[in-house]
One Martini backbone bead per residue (centre of mass of N, CA, C, O) as a GRO file, in nm:
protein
  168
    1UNK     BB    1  -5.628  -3.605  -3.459
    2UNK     BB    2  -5.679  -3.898  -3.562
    3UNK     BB    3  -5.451  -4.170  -3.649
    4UNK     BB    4  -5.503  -4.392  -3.845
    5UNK     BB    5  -5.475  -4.730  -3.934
    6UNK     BB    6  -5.338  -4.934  -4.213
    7UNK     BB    7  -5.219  -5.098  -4.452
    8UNK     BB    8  -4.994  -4.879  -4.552
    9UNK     BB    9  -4.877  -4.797  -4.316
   10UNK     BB   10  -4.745  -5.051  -4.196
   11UNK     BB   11  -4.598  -5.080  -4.398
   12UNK     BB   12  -4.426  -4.855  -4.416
   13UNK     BB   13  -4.302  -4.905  -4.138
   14UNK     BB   14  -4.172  -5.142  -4.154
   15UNK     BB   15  -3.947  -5.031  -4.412
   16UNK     BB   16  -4.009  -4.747  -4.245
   17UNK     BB   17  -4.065  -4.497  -3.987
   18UNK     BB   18  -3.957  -4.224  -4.153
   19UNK     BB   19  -4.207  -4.259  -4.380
   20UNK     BB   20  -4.453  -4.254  -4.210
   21UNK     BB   21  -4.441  -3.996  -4.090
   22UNK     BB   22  -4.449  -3.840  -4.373
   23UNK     BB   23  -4.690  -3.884  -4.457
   24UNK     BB   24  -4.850  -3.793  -4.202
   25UNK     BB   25  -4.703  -3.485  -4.175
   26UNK     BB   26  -4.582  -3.503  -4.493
   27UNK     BB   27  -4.769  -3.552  -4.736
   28UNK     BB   28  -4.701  -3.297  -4.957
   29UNK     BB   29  -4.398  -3.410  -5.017
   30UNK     BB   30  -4.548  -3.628  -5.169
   31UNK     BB   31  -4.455  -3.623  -5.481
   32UNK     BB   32  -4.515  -3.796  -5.779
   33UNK     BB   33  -4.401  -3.909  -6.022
   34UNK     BB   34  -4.351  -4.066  -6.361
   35UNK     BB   35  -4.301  -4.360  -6.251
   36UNK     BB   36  -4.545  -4.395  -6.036
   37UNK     BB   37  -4.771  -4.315  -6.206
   38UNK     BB   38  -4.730  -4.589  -6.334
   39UNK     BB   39  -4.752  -4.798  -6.151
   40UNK     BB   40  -5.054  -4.745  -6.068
   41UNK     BB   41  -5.187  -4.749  -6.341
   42UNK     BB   42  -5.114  -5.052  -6.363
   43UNK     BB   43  -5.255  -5.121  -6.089
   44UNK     BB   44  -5.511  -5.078  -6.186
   45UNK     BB   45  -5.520  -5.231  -6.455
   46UNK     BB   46  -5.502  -5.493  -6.284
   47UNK     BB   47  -5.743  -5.487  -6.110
   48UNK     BB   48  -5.949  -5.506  -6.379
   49UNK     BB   49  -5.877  -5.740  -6.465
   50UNK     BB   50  -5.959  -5.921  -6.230
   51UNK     BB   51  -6.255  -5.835  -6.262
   52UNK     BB   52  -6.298  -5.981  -6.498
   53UNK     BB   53  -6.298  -6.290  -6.371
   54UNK     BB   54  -6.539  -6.140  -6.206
   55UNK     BB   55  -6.846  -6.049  -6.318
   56UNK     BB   56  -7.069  -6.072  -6.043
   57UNK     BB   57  -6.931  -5.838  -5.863
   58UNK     BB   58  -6.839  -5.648  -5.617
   59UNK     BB   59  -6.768  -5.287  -5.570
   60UNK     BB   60  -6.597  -5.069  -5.394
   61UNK     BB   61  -6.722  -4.743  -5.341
   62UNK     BB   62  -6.512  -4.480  -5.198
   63UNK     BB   63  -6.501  -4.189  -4.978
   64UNK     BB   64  -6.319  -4.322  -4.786
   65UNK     BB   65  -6.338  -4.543  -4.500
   66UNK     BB   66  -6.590  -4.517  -4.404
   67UNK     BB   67  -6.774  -4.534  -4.619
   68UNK     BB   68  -6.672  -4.810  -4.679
   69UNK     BB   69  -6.731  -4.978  -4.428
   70UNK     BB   70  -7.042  -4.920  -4.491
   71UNK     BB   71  -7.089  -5.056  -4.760
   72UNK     BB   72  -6.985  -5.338  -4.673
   73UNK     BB   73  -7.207  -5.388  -4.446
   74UNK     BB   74  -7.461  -5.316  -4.664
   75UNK     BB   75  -7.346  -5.601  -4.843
   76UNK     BB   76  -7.330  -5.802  -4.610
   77UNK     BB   77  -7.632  -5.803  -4.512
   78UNK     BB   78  -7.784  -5.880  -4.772
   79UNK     BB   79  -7.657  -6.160  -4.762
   80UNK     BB   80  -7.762  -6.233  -4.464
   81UNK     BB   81  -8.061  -6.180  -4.615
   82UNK     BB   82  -8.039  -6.367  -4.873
   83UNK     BB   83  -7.831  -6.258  -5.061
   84UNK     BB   84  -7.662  -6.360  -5.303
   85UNK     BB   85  -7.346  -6.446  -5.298
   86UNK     BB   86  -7.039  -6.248  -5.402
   87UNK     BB   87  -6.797  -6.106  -5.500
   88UNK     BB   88  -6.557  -5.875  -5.345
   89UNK     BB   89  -6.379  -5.526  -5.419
   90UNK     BB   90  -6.275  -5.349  -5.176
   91UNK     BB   91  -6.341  -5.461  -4.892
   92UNK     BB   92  -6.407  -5.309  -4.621
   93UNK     BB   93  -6.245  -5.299  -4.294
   94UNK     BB   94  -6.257  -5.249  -3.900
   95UNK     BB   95  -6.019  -5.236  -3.634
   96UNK     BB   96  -6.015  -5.004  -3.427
   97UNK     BB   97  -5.759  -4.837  -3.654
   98UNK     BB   98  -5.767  -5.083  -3.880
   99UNK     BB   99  -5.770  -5.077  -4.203
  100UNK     BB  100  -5.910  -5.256  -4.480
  101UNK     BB  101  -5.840  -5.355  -4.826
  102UNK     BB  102  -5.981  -5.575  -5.032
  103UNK     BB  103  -5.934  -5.744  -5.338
  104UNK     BB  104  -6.067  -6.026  -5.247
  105UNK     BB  105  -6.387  -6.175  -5.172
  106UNK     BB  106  -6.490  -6.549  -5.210
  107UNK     BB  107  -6.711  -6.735  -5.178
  108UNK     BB  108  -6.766  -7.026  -5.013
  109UNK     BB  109  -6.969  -7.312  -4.974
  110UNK     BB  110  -6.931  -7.299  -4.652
  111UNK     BB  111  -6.985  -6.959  -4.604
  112UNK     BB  112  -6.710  -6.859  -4.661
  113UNK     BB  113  -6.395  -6.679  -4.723
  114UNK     BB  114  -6.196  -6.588  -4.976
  115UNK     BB  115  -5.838  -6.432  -5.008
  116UNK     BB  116  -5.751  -6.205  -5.219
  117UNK     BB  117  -5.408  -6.101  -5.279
  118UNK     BB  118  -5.302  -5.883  -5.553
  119UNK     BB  119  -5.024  -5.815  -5.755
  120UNK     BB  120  -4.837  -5.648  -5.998
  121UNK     BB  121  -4.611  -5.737  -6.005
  122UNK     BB  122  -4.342  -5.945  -6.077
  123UNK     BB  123  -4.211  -6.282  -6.092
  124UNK     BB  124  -4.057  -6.581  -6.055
  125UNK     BB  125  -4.056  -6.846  -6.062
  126UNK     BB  126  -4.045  -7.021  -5.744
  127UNK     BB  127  -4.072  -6.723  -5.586
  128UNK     BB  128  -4.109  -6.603  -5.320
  129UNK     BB  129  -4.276  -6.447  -5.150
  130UNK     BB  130  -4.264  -6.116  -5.001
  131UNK     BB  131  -4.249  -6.048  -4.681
  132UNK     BB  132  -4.476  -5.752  -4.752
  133UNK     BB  133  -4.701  -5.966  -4.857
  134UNK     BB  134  -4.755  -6.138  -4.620
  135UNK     BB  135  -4.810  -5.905  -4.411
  136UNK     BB  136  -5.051  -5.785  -4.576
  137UNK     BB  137  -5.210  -6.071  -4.563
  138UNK     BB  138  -5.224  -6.077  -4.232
  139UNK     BB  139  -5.362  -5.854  -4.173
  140UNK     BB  140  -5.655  -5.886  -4.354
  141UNK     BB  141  -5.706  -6.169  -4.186
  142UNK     BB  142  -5.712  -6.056  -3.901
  143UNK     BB  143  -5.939  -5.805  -3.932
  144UNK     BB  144  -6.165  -6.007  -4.043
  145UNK     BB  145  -6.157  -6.215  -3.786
  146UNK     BB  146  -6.232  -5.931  -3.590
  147UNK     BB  147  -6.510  -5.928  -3.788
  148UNK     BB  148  -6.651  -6.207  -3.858
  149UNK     BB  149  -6.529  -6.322  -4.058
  150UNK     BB  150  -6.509  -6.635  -4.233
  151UNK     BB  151  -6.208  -6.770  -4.314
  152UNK     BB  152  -6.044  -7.036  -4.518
  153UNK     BB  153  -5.888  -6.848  -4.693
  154UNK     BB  154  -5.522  -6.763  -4.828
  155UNK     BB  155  -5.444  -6.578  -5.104
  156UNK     BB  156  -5.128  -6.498  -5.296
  157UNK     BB  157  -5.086  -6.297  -5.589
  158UNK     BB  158  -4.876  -6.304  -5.881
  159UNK     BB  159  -4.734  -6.219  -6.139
  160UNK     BB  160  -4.637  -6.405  -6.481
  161UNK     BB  161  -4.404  -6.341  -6.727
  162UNK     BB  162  -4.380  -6.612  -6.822
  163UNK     BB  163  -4.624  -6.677  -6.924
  164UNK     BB  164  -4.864  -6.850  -7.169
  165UNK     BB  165  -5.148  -6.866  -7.343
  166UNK     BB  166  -5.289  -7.103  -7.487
  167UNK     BB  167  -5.382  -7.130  -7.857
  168UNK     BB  168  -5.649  -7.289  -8.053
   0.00000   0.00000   0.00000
């Protein structure tokens, strides 16, 4: 049975070689807690959330990561003979054996698409991002450049708990 690699692979390998292996060989030893799980819950709702500020865009759903870099060639084919492009959430793409889900690829007007990787930790101002968000997001720029989509742009986005949107 072949091993893909993710981008969750590689993360994890980066941060520990022997998490990595017990993912891949036991899988099932992985039971997560109710921290986790909540942790989890977070992140789909602030998924959510960012997307609900892109209301024209497509959401990949996908069982399996085949299925989805599917999906994601059928709209993007769709895209490349005329229909208007729109952001994409959860865009699969694979090279070689490493695939990655984009969090939002944004169209920009010379053609080319913004990589937005959002994560839903929380920063404190002016604090640089964590060097295992900057490596997870240079993943899927790789990726996505060595299957011809044209990046102009790679931004990764962290909430800022301290932010305050103010009300009129």
């Amino acid at each position: 049975m072949p091993y893909h690699l993710s981008k969750s692979k590689l993360q994890s390998h980066a941060q520990c070689s022997r998490r990595l292996w017990l993912e891949v060989h036991q899988r099932e030893a992985a039971q997560p807690d109710e921290s986790t799980e909540l942790i989890l819950a977070r992140g789909i709702a602030f998924g959510d959330a960012i997307r609900s500020c892109f209301p024209e865009g497509h959401l990949i759903q996908a069982c399996g990561p085949d299925e989805a870099v599917h999906q994601t060639r059928m709209l993007f084919d769709r895209f490349a003979n005329g229909e208007p492009r729109s952001p994409v959430f959860e865009a699969a793409f694979g090279y070689g054996d490493v695939v990655i889900y984009a969090d939002v690829l944004e169209p920009c007007a010379d053609g080319s698409w913004c990589l937005l990787e959002i994560k839903s930790a929380t920063i404190k101002p002016h604090e640089p991002p964590k060097q295992h968000y900057v490596r997870d997001v240079a993943t899927q720029a790789w990726v996505l450049r060595r299957c011809g989509l044209p990046i102009s742009r790679v931004e990764l986005g962290q909430a800022n708990r301290d932010f305050v949107l103010p009300r009129n």
